[in-house]
XYZ file of C-alpha atoms in Angstrom:
639
model
C 23.006 -35.204 9.891
C 20.995 -35.693 13.071
C 17.734 -37.568 12.632
C 15.800 -34.567 13.914
C 16.961 -32.447 10.978
C 14.989 -32.564 7.795
C 17.222 -33.402 4.852
C 16.047 -30.837 2.353
C 18.493 -32.072 -0.230
C 18.549 -30.212 -3.453
C 16.530 -26.996 -3.062
C 15.718 -25.272 -6.323
C 16.135 -21.540 -6.273
C 12.347 -21.299 -6.417
C 12.358 -22.870 -2.968
C 13.922 -19.699 -1.680
C 12.291 -17.164 -3.931
C 8.980 -18.846 -4.575
C 8.189 -20.087 -1.097
C 10.011 -17.281 0.641
C 8.740 -15.082 -2.107
C 10.829 -12.024 -1.612
C 14.311 -13.297 -1.866
C 15.635 -13.273 1.580
C 12.774 -11.972 3.548
C 15.102 -11.102 6.258
C 18.482 -9.982 5.413
C 17.901 -6.437 4.553
C 21.201 -5.494 5.935
C 23.521 -7.382 8.144
C 23.924 -10.032 5.615
C 24.223 -7.564 2.838
C 27.626 -8.685 2.161
C 30.108 -10.474 3.966
C 31.455 -7.664 5.997
C 35.046 -7.217 6.961
C 36.337 -9.659 9.513
C 39.169 -8.700 11.802
C 42.609 -10.012 10.924
C 43.896 -9.161 14.345
C 44.886 -5.640 13.399
C 42.139 -4.131 11.225
C 38.369 -4.165 11.182
C 35.665 -2.304 9.334
C 33.055 -1.356 11.928
C 30.858 0.639 9.631
C 30.779 -1.760 6.733
C 30.326 -0.829 3.138
C 26.944 -1.150 1.555
C 24.845 1.954 1.354
C 25.983 4.565 3.774
C 27.691 3.197 6.821
C 28.339 5.758 9.457
C 31.346 5.856 11.672
C 34.899 5.497 10.448
C 35.429 2.650 8.011
C 38.901 1.189 7.851
C 40.281 -0.409 4.720
C 39.469 -4.070 4.255
C 42.030 -6.880 4.387
C 42.954 -7.731 0.793
C 45.156 -10.074 -1.215
C 46.291 -9.672 -4.827
C 48.461 -11.812 -7.116
C 51.199 -10.329 -9.310
C 52.609 -13.541 -10.779
C 51.960 -15.594 -12.680
C 50.122 -13.038 -14.743
C 46.524 -13.690 -15.666
C 46.132 -16.267 -18.434
C 49.888 -16.927 -18.531
C 51.298 -19.814 -20.580
C 54.311 -21.293 -18.772
C 56.935 -23.790 -19.875
C 56.634 -27.501 -19.149
C 58.344 -28.867 -16.040
C 59.086 -25.372 -14.758
C 58.366 -24.523 -11.128
C 55.653 -21.883 -10.849
C 56.237 -19.137 -8.324
C 53.091 -17.426 -7.062
C 53.790 -13.932 -5.764
C 51.132 -12.105 -3.803
C 50.672 -8.958 -1.779
C 48.408 -8.239 1.160
C 46.942 -4.969 2.331
C 45.684 -4.291 5.863
C 46.643 -7.824 6.786
C 49.820 -9.472 8.067
C 50.464 -13.126 7.236
C 51.763 -14.572 10.483
C 52.888 -17.813 12.014
C 51.163 -20.787 13.595
C 47.876 -19.837 15.321
C 48.021 -16.382 13.773
C 46.223 -14.851 10.758
C 47.612 -16.481 7.636
C 47.151 -17.256 3.946
C 45.566 -20.456 2.648
C 45.471 -21.551 -0.985
C 43.882 -24.293 -3.049
C 45.274 -25.840 -6.235
C 42.981 -26.924 -9.072
C 40.133 -29.134 -7.870
C 41.907 -30.434 -4.762
C 39.695 -29.737 -1.709
C 42.624 -30.012 0.714
C 44.046 -26.622 1.553
C 47.614 -25.467 1.620
C 48.536 -23.247 4.573
C 51.214 -20.590 4.064
C 52.985 -19.675 7.322
C 55.479 -16.886 7.972
C 57.335 -16.133 11.178
C 59.840 -18.588 12.597
C 58.253 -21.489 10.692
C 58.335 -20.197 7.085
C 56.563 -23.282 5.804
C 53.768 -24.380 3.517
C 51.612 -27.087 5.052
C 49.291 -29.387 3.166
C 46.561 -31.056 5.157
C 48.432 -30.224 8.336
C 51.852 -31.611 7.351
C 54.715 -29.983 5.429
C 53.828 -29.896 1.738
C 55.816 -31.862 -0.840
C 54.698 -30.064 -3.989
C 54.640 -26.514 -2.629
C 57.497 -24.599 -0.999
C 57.728 -21.361 0.986
C 59.989 -18.931 -0.898
C 59.594 -15.487 0.672
C 57.061 -13.885 3.048
C 55.020 -13.038 -0.047
C 55.598 -15.959 -2.417
C 55.488 -19.737 -2.709
C 56.556 -22.195 -5.397
C 54.501 -24.977 -6.978
C 56.602 -27.902 -8.227
C 55.923 -30.714 -10.683
C 52.734 -29.346 -12.179
C 51.419 -31.406 -15.068
C 50.936 -29.873 -18.506
C 47.525 -28.268 -18.874
C 45.268 -25.681 -17.294
C 45.669 -24.860 -13.601
C 43.989 -22.576 -11.089
C 45.159 -21.365 -7.710
C 42.785 -19.724 -5.229
C 44.170 -17.620 -2.365
C 42.253 -16.759 0.800
C 43.132 -14.696 3.858
C 42.339 -16.583 7.050
C 41.939 -15.480 10.655
C 43.755 -16.999 13.623
C 40.961 -19.547 14.132
C 41.315 -20.839 10.557
C 38.211 -19.162 9.137
C 38.380 -17.525 5.722
C 37.632 -13.816 5.818
C 34.369 -13.143 4.036
C 34.927 -9.704 2.525
C 35.406 -9.895 -1.229
C 38.927 -8.432 -1.239
C 40.187 -11.229 1.038
C 40.208 -13.847 -1.713
C 41.320 -14.090 -5.324
C 41.893 -16.702 -8.026
C 44.354 -16.970 -10.897
C 44.366 -19.306 -13.918
C 47.385 -20.239 -16.041
C 48.622 -23.082 -18.233
C 51.766 -25.181 -18.151
C 53.177 -26.624 -21.374
C 50.137 -25.737 -23.496
C 48.716 -22.466 -24.818
C 46.141 -20.723 -22.697
C 42.638 -21.036 -24.201
C 41.769 -18.246 -26.630
C 38.012 -18.799 -26.579
C 35.816 -16.988 -24.017
C 36.106 -19.216 -20.972
C 34.866 -19.504 -17.403
C 36.926 -21.682 -15.069
C 35.675 -22.572 -11.576
C 38.446 -22.358 -8.978
C 36.514 -23.494 -5.931
C 34.967 -25.244 -4.189
C 36.398 -28.485 -5.521
C 33.968 -30.835 -7.277
C 31.684 -32.557 -4.750
C 33.565 -30.974 -1.849
C 31.926 -30.789 1.578
C 31.779 -27.133 2.570
C 30.102 -25.268 5.436
C 27.792 -22.388 4.655
C 27.942 -19.629 3.651
C 29.757 -20.800 0.505
C 32.195 -18.756 -1.547
C 32.334 -19.892 -5.183
C 35.429 -18.639 -7.017
C 36.060 -18.533 -10.750
C 38.311 -17.082 -13.424
C 36.955 -15.599 -16.644
C 39.277 -15.447 -19.663
C 38.876 -13.708 -23.029
C 35.589 -12.175 -21.961
C 35.371 -8.768 -20.287
C 32.621 -8.792 -17.672
C 31.107 -5.348 -17.197
C 28.067 -3.678 -15.634
C 24.521 -4.262 -16.776
C 24.261 -3.498 -20.500
C 27.730 -4.881 -21.247
C 28.986 -8.465 -21.653
C 28.597 -10.306 -18.358
C 27.862 -13.770 -16.932
C 24.747 -15.765 -15.997
C 24.455 -18.585 -13.511
C 21.747 -21.072 -12.550
C 21.435 -22.801 -9.187
C 20.268 -26.369 -8.588
C 18.772 -26.798 -12.044
C 16.426 -23.843 -11.723
C 15.433 -21.962 -14.859
C 15.642 -18.691 -12.920
C 18.649 -16.758 -14.186
C 21.034 -14.907 -11.931
C 23.104 -12.199 -13.618
C 26.665 -11.419 -12.488
C 28.199 -8.028 -13.289
C 31.563 -6.441 -12.551
C 33.501 -3.255 -13.182
C 33.028 0.388 -12.285
C 30.160 1.038 -9.894
C 29.591 -2.617 -9.033
C 29.043 -3.448 -5.356
C 27.342 -6.153 -3.353
C 24.102 -4.251 -3.885
C 24.049 -4.574 -7.690
C 26.704 -7.111 -8.683
C 24.327 -10.087 -8.651
C 20.710 -9.673 -9.673
C 17.726 -11.982 -9.866
C 14.720 -10.770 -11.830
C 16.333 -7.364 -12.009
C 16.735 -6.931 -8.247
C 19.288 -7.472 -5.506
C 19.047 -10.900 -3.885
C 20.299 -11.667 -0.399
C 20.644 -15.395 -1.064
C 23.569 -14.769 -3.469
C 25.973 -11.838 -3.347
C 28.659 -10.453 -5.612
C 31.831 -10.692 -3.552
C 34.658 -9.798 -5.931
C 35.754 -9.889 -9.545
C 36.383 -13.605 -9.077
C 33.732 -14.795 -6.612
C 30.152 -14.928 -5.389
C 28.854 -15.947 -1.956
C 25.807 -18.110 -1.217
C 23.911 -17.326 1.992
C 21.209 -19.272 3.799
C 21.235 -22.442 1.699
C 20.173 -25.752 3.197
C 22.541 -28.614 3.870
C 22.865 -31.128 1.064
C 24.025 -31.250 -2.558
C 23.974 -28.094 -4.679
C 25.073 -27.187 -8.183
C 25.845 -23.947 -10.011
C 26.085 -23.668 -13.793
C 27.961 -20.600 -15.063
C 27.662 -19.368 -18.642
C 29.121 -16.253 -20.224
C 26.688 -13.833 -21.837
C 26.856 -10.938 -24.278
C 25.543 -7.419 -23.689
C 22.043 -8.426 -24.758
C 21.898 -11.438 -22.388
C 22.607 -13.871 -25.202
C 24.491 -16.845 -23.777
C 27.698 -17.835 -25.559
C 27.580 -21.183 -27.321
C 31.213 -22.335 -27.235
C 31.749 -25.135 -24.695
C 34.434 -23.239 -22.782
C 31.879 -20.535 -21.941
C 29.982 -22.872 -19.625
C 31.165 -24.643 -16.497
C 29.304 -26.356 -13.675
C 30.427 -26.974 -10.109
C 28.736 -29.333 -7.632
C 29.326 -29.331 -3.878
C 27.709 -30.377 -0.610
C 26.840 -27.948 2.147
C 27.428 -29.640 5.470
C 24.660 -29.816 8.052
C 24.295 -29.284 11.748
C 26.284 -31.219 14.309
C 24.744 -33.406 16.992
C 26.174 -31.171 19.715
C 23.720 -28.278 19.320
C 21.744 -27.527 22.469
C 18.594 -27.392 20.353
C 17.476 -29.386 17.335
C 14.862 -28.634 14.692
C 12.001 -31.083 14.411
C 10.011 -30.712 11.163
C 6.292 -30.165 11.734
C 5.278 -29.203 8.182
C 7.071 -29.482 4.837
C 6.388 -27.987 1.446
C 5.831 -24.435 2.708
C 7.822 -21.563 4.179
C 6.932 -18.405 6.072
C 8.018 -14.808 5.891
C 6.084 -14.097 9.074
C 3.873 -16.129 11.391
C 1.526 -15.650 14.337
C -0.349 -17.981 16.693
C -4.055 -17.482 17.308
C -5.479 -18.272 20.773
C -7.101 -21.435 19.429
C -3.704 -22.794 18.311
C -4.063 -22.033 14.620
C -0.968 -20.667 12.900
C -1.413 -17.807 10.448
C 1.582 -17.273 8.188
C 2.600 -14.868 5.421
C 4.108 -16.461 2.325
C 5.901 -13.476 0.746
C 4.750 -13.946 -2.813
C 4.176 -16.822 -5.198
C 6.347 -15.571 -8.047
C 3.272 -14.419 -9.970
C 2.496 -11.207 -8.124
C 0.259 -12.726 -5.431
C 0.863 -12.859 -1.682
C -1.203 -14.775 0.837
C -1.888 -15.502 4.477
C -2.433 -19.202 5.125
C -3.874 -21.105 8.080
C -2.150 -24.138 9.578
C -4.172 -26.373 11.912
C -2.139 -27.753 14.821
C -4.675 -29.943 16.613
C -2.968 -32.779 18.466
C 0.451 -31.454 17.533
C 0.019 -32.368 13.863
C 0.448 -29.393 11.536
C -1.764 -29.342 8.425
C -2.047 -26.419 6.044
C -5.443 -25.518 4.671
C -5.703 -26.158 0.910
C -6.595 -22.559 0.024
C -5.328 -19.246 1.406
C -7.160 -17.453 4.206
C -6.366 -14.109 2.527
C -4.802 -13.365 -0.857
C -3.913 -10.116 -2.596
C -1.873 -8.767 -5.485
C 1.546 -7.591 -4.294
C 4.773 -6.091 -5.516
C 7.215 -8.931 -5.957
C 10.714 -7.575 -6.562
C 13.460 -8.517 -4.136
C 12.146 -8.457 -0.548
C 8.691 -7.280 -1.524
C 5.526 -9.272 -1.008
C 3.225 -10.103 1.883
C 5.689 -10.191 4.757
C 3.907 -9.555 8.048
C 0.960 -10.995 9.947
C -0.449 -10.392 13.420
C -3.421 -11.529 15.508
C -5.519 -9.012 17.422
C -5.388 -9.365 21.245
C -9.202 -9.591 21.186
C -9.211 -12.088 18.309
C -11.473 -14.517 20.167
C -14.169 -11.838 20.118
C -13.482 -9.853 16.938
C -11.562 -12.278 14.661
C -9.205 -9.529 13.448
C -6.029 -10.500 11.531
C -3.510 -7.949 10.215
C -1.323 -8.255 7.107
C 1.532 -6.072 5.817
C 2.456 -6.167 2.136
C 3.913 -4.252 -0.779
C 1.154 -2.838 -2.938
C 1.065 -3.766 -6.659
C 3.587 -1.712 -8.582
C 6.102 -1.931 -5.748
C 6.081 1.740 -4.742
C 4.395 1.557 -1.350
C 3.745 -0.784 1.562
C 0.328 -1.202 3.142
C -1.122 -2.585 6.377
C -4.640 -3.997 6.274
C -7.005 -5.608 8.759
C -9.424 -8.408 7.888
C -11.962 -10.371 9.911
C -11.905 -14.157 10.125
C -15.326 -15.572 9.325
C -15.352 -19.359 8.937
C -11.589 -19.216 8.289
C -11.936 -16.847 5.348
C -10.918 -13.184 5.357
C -13.697 -10.626 4.979
C -14.146 -6.897 5.593
C -10.705 -5.718 4.486
C -9.822 -2.336 6.022
C -6.701 -0.321 5.223
C -4.960 0.623 8.483
C -1.765 2.217 7.114
C -0.950 3.078 3.517
C 1.597 4.844 1.331
C 4.625 3.683 3.306
C 7.484 4.117 0.858
C 8.717 0.760 -0.528
C 11.795 -0.428 -2.412
C 13.189 -3.743 -3.616
C 14.590 -4.180 -0.086
C 14.436 -2.609 3.388
C 10.650 -2.669 3.624
C 10.281 -3.926 7.203
C 6.876 -5.416 7.887
C 7.150 -7.069 11.311
C 3.876 -6.729 13.238
C 3.485 -7.334 16.978
C 0.885 -6.360 19.547
C 2.289 -5.202 22.864
C 1.016 -5.818 26.386
C -0.482 -2.314 26.125
C -2.784 -3.524 23.336
C -1.082 -1.309 20.743
C 0.218 -2.580 17.409
C 3.946 -2.099 16.749
C 5.115 -2.067 13.129
C 8.649 -2.016 11.705
C 9.106 0.071 8.558
C 12.448 -0.029 6.729
C 14.081 3.029 5.195
C 13.436 1.720 1.666
C 17.167 2.199 0.867
C 16.818 5.974 1.440
C 18.862 6.127 4.606
C 18.230 9.812 5.317
C 14.567 8.982 6.010
C 15.538 7.156 9.200
C 16.356 10.473 10.903
C 13.436 12.354 9.341
C 10.574 12.443 11.832
C 8.190 13.596 9.115
C 8.642 10.214 7.401
C 7.418 6.862 8.703
C 10.295 5.013 7.010
C 13.216 3.818 9.117
C 10.944 3.702 12.167
C 9.127 1.504 14.620
C 5.525 2.684 14.610
C 2.959 2.350 17.416
C -0.712 2.612 16.513
C -4.100 1.679 17.822
C -5.653 -1.389 16.257
C -7.774 0.804 13.972
C -4.765 2.762 12.710
C -5.308 5.867 14.805
C -2.427 7.356 16.787
C -2.260 6.814 20.563
C -2.295 10.022 22.570
C 0.772 8.977 24.579
C 3.086 8.452 21.582
C 6.335 10.429 21.944
C 5.796 12.764 18.984
C 2.431 14.490 18.948
C 0.222 13.385 16.098
C 2.801 10.859 14.858
C 2.750 7.081 14.758
C 6.546 7.043 15.306
C 7.601 5.259 18.505
C 11.371 5.170 17.809
C 13.574 6.094 14.882
C 17.045 5.708 13.377
C 16.348 2.154 12.147
C 17.690 0.626 8.940
C 15.624 -2.521 8.482
C 14.323 -4.362 11.515
C 13.051 -7.926 11.149
C 12.374 -8.731 14.763
C 10.250 -7.443 17.650
C 9.700 -9.069 21.049
C 8.201 -7.999 24.381
C 9.970 -9.393 27.418
C 7.571 -11.439 29.578
C 9.093 -10.247 32.866
C 9.458 -6.538 32.161
C 7.234 -5.711 29.201
C 10.266 -4.122 27.523
C 10.333 -4.018 23.725
C 13.372 -5.569 22.028
C 14.133 -5.129 18.327
C 16.742 -6.339 15.887
C 18.291 -4.235 13.137
C 20.447 -5.224 10.184
C 23.657 -3.305 9.575
C 25.009 -2.411 6.123
C 27.482 -5.308 6.023
C 28.420 -5.850 9.635
C 26.967 -4.600 12.927
C 23.715 -6.526 13.078
C 22.103 -5.368 16.310
C 19.779 -6.320 19.160
C 18.328 -3.229 20.834
C 16.319 -2.407 23.929
C 13.716 0.019 22.589
C 12.681 3.098 24.555
C 9.938 5.560 23.798
C 11.150 8.238 21.376
C 14.640 6.700 21.131
C 17.026 7.391 18.239
C 18.940 4.234 17.243
C 21.448 5.978 15.037
C 21.090 4.902 11.414
C 22.631 6.206 9.196
C 24.751 8.309 11.530
C 26.353 5.250 13.146
C 26.121 1.484 13.213
C 26.958 -0.785 16.103
C 28.280 0.786 19.291
C 29.487 3.967 17.644
C 26.890 6.352 19.001
C 27.090 9.050 21.649
C 24.036 10.425 23.479
C 21.345 11.106 22.527
C 21.886 8.191 20.121
C 21.171 4.833 21.765
C 23.657 2.015 21.324
C 22.548 -1.612 20.953
C 22.752 -4.107 23.777
C 24.343 -6.651 21.425
C 26.270 -6.305 18.160
C 27.557 -8.983 15.798
C 30.711 -8.013 13.941
C 30.189 -10.701 11.305
C 27.242 -10.593 8.905
C 24.409 -12.926 9.889
C 21.209 -11.211 8.759
C 19.358 -11.281 12.089
C 15.722 -12.041 11.468
C 13.169 -12.554 14.244
C 13.611 -12.479 18.009
C 11.771 -13.997 20.980
C 11.967 -13.305 24.713
C 11.233 -16.775 26.066
C 8.404 -16.940 28.586
C 8.660 -19.515 31.346
C 7.620 -22.929 30.089
C 8.174 -26.508 31.256
C 9.268 -27.615 27.775
C 12.691 -25.924 28.185
C 15.083 -26.012 31.162
C 14.743 -23.025 33.479
C 18.128 -21.617 32.496
C 16.600 -20.610 29.159
C 13.626 -18.784 30.658
C 13.617 -15.010 30.051
C 16.514 -15.336 27.615
C 16.420 -13.748 24.174
C 16.649 -16.013 21.127
C 17.038 -14.878 17.536
C 17.297 -16.506 14.130
C 19.702 -15.620 11.338
C 19.518 -16.023 7.607
C 23.155 -16.289 6.573
C 24.001 -19.378 8.642
C 20.527 -20.558 9.550
C 21.483 -20.537 13.224
C 19.598 -19.789 16.425
C 21.473 -17.693 18.971
C 20.826 -17.146 22.663
C 21.369 -13.984 24.692
C 21.425 -14.268 28.492
C 20.414 -11.058 30.241
C 21.333 -9.744 33.688
C 18.852 -9.975 36.616
C 17.236 -6.692 35.540
C 16.726 -8.092 32.019
C 18.261 -4.921 30.580
C 21.896 -5.832 29.843
C 23.780 -8.662 28.185
C 25.591 -11.307 30.228
C 26.531 -13.819 27.527
C 25.734 -15.001 24.030
C 25.929 -18.424 22.408
C 24.765 -20.454 19.411
C 22.171 -23.025 20.461
C 21.400 -24.372 16.980
C 24.267 -24.354 14.514
C 22.418 -24.488 11.209
C 22.002 -26.924 8.359
C 18.459 -26.395 7.068
C 19.014 -23.071 5.329
C 18.205 -19.516 6.325
C 15.715 -19.155 9.169
C 13.271 -16.257 9.211
C 10.319 -16.176 11.665
C 10.682 -17.267 15.292
C 7.692 -17.453 17.636
C 6.823 -19.093 20.950
C 3.680 -21.162 20.537
C 0.860 -21.715 23.036
C 2.483 -25.046 23.943
C 5.629 -23.220 25.073
C 7.871 -24.383 22.230
C 9.691 -22.092 19.836
C 8.796 -22.485 16.166
C 10.651 -21.297 13.081
C 10.619 -21.684 9.312
C 13.278 -22.107 6.653
C 13.282 -23.097 2.975
C 10.452 -25.555 2.449
C 9.581 -26.366 6.065
C 8.338 -25.323 9.511
C 10.152 -26.588 12.599
C 9.634 -27.065 16.308
C 12.741 -26.114 18.291
C 13.387 -28.950 20.758
C 16.092 -29.532 23.387
C 18.764 -31.965 22.281
C 18.636 -34.941 24.668
C 22.281 -35.664 23.894
C 23.417 -32.186 24.872
C 24.298 -31.041 28.350
C 21.705 -28.692 29.855
């Protein structure tokens, strides 16, 4: 890993949920799942999740018919694996295909149809596996004992599809009886394998029927944490409820299928998951076969990224951040795991970042899922009035609240409620705060998982609000007597005003795919839940940029001119993502209204990134699990 990248190593789950507080602060949507990736013939533009909008095509899927689950096969017999695909065609070289993995071997087998009709292993024709038919292959010379085979549909570029139906695992024995005790068997990744994020972890459960909450199920623990994740399956289980942490959906780990979970936004370095089967009352089974642990390494960033991340502060993470005119950084910490959220001050004198030992402002907060203290903003007249704004979920978790405090000797005083009773949920709460060049405060409010509210102009949920700094409604808002500036939003985690035009740009997270970057206009309807992505017709407004794969777009910046970055980056849009921890760049046309090109300028490795701000020194700053970073040009990259 490049020397500029902080090696976070083993991050306990508390690093994500304690320091980030609210699970994934950011994902709310686009990363809600892995989305359906095109196989060359079929896509799912509307996603799954809650609602969707637009036509949703069936997802690419693979199933195994033989050997049957938990089969016991004769010694020295070849094992033929027969599969079927739906909405996917297994093709030839450089076409969508099927890959599979055997036992704990990290090297993949590649199954090719077409004129080749071959199974490759590590890029050369396999010796122990043979192509049999377009839907079957044979495994030869398997030793006696327990075996697993994991199948994965792969696109033409060699990337595994991330929707849950696109992968499956099967366990069987050769020459010995299949275990009769309740058992969990990890099918991938291989022990200590190097894998890029996000990471699919596959398993097979035998002699134990995993059901919904209230029935027998499975627990798992990540990186030695005592915090228990619960895995459910069966009727009614989706990515929204199939994995829970503290009784709520978590964006850092998703249910993907009956045989897999997916980890999003985890830092590069070694990680470990311990699975253990559980009964209906959450009692963990005691037989040794009921527990299995897998260790693996998430690979880091390459040295070819245009930008690198330079750690400026470790041991803390931000849900939101804002720079004061004097260079201080105010950041929101989500929650501390004990029902408290805080705004902290970081001193940056001389370029050295030091966090104050006690919070600037602290309050009781709701702390389920994405809840907590998530937004912070600095008043345009801060030098004179000292006003700081904070957005948080009120205790009890039913509503979100915006308050204003005054900074006196770096302590918050004179708390004033600016907005209250904004409907809250365990996710989709919004909470991004940003003052515009007009001096008005813009606030994102999620639809609190009640998607119909986004189109309801009598509700402030699913909206971008525009208010005066005291909470009153500007006379020139588009809807008389309403704080609503635009509507049809699902869960926006990013606002930015363009330095050249003053235009407002906002991100929005789709249900599984279709994360968006939008140019916001006064009174505009951005379509949720009627459509996602570019599916809208007037008067609905389509996004300027859509990502078909799930990334969980978080914050966005329109880069003002600064000598610290080459001029080609000036006036570009940059946004962070949670799923891959990447920073992406959007180049706009000369009017700064339309997209010219997009690219990845930092390719991840430190975990999910949430806030992104341009500091007074001109640099971009961001935060991921356990650290704050300065975004610096890579001297080894071509600019």
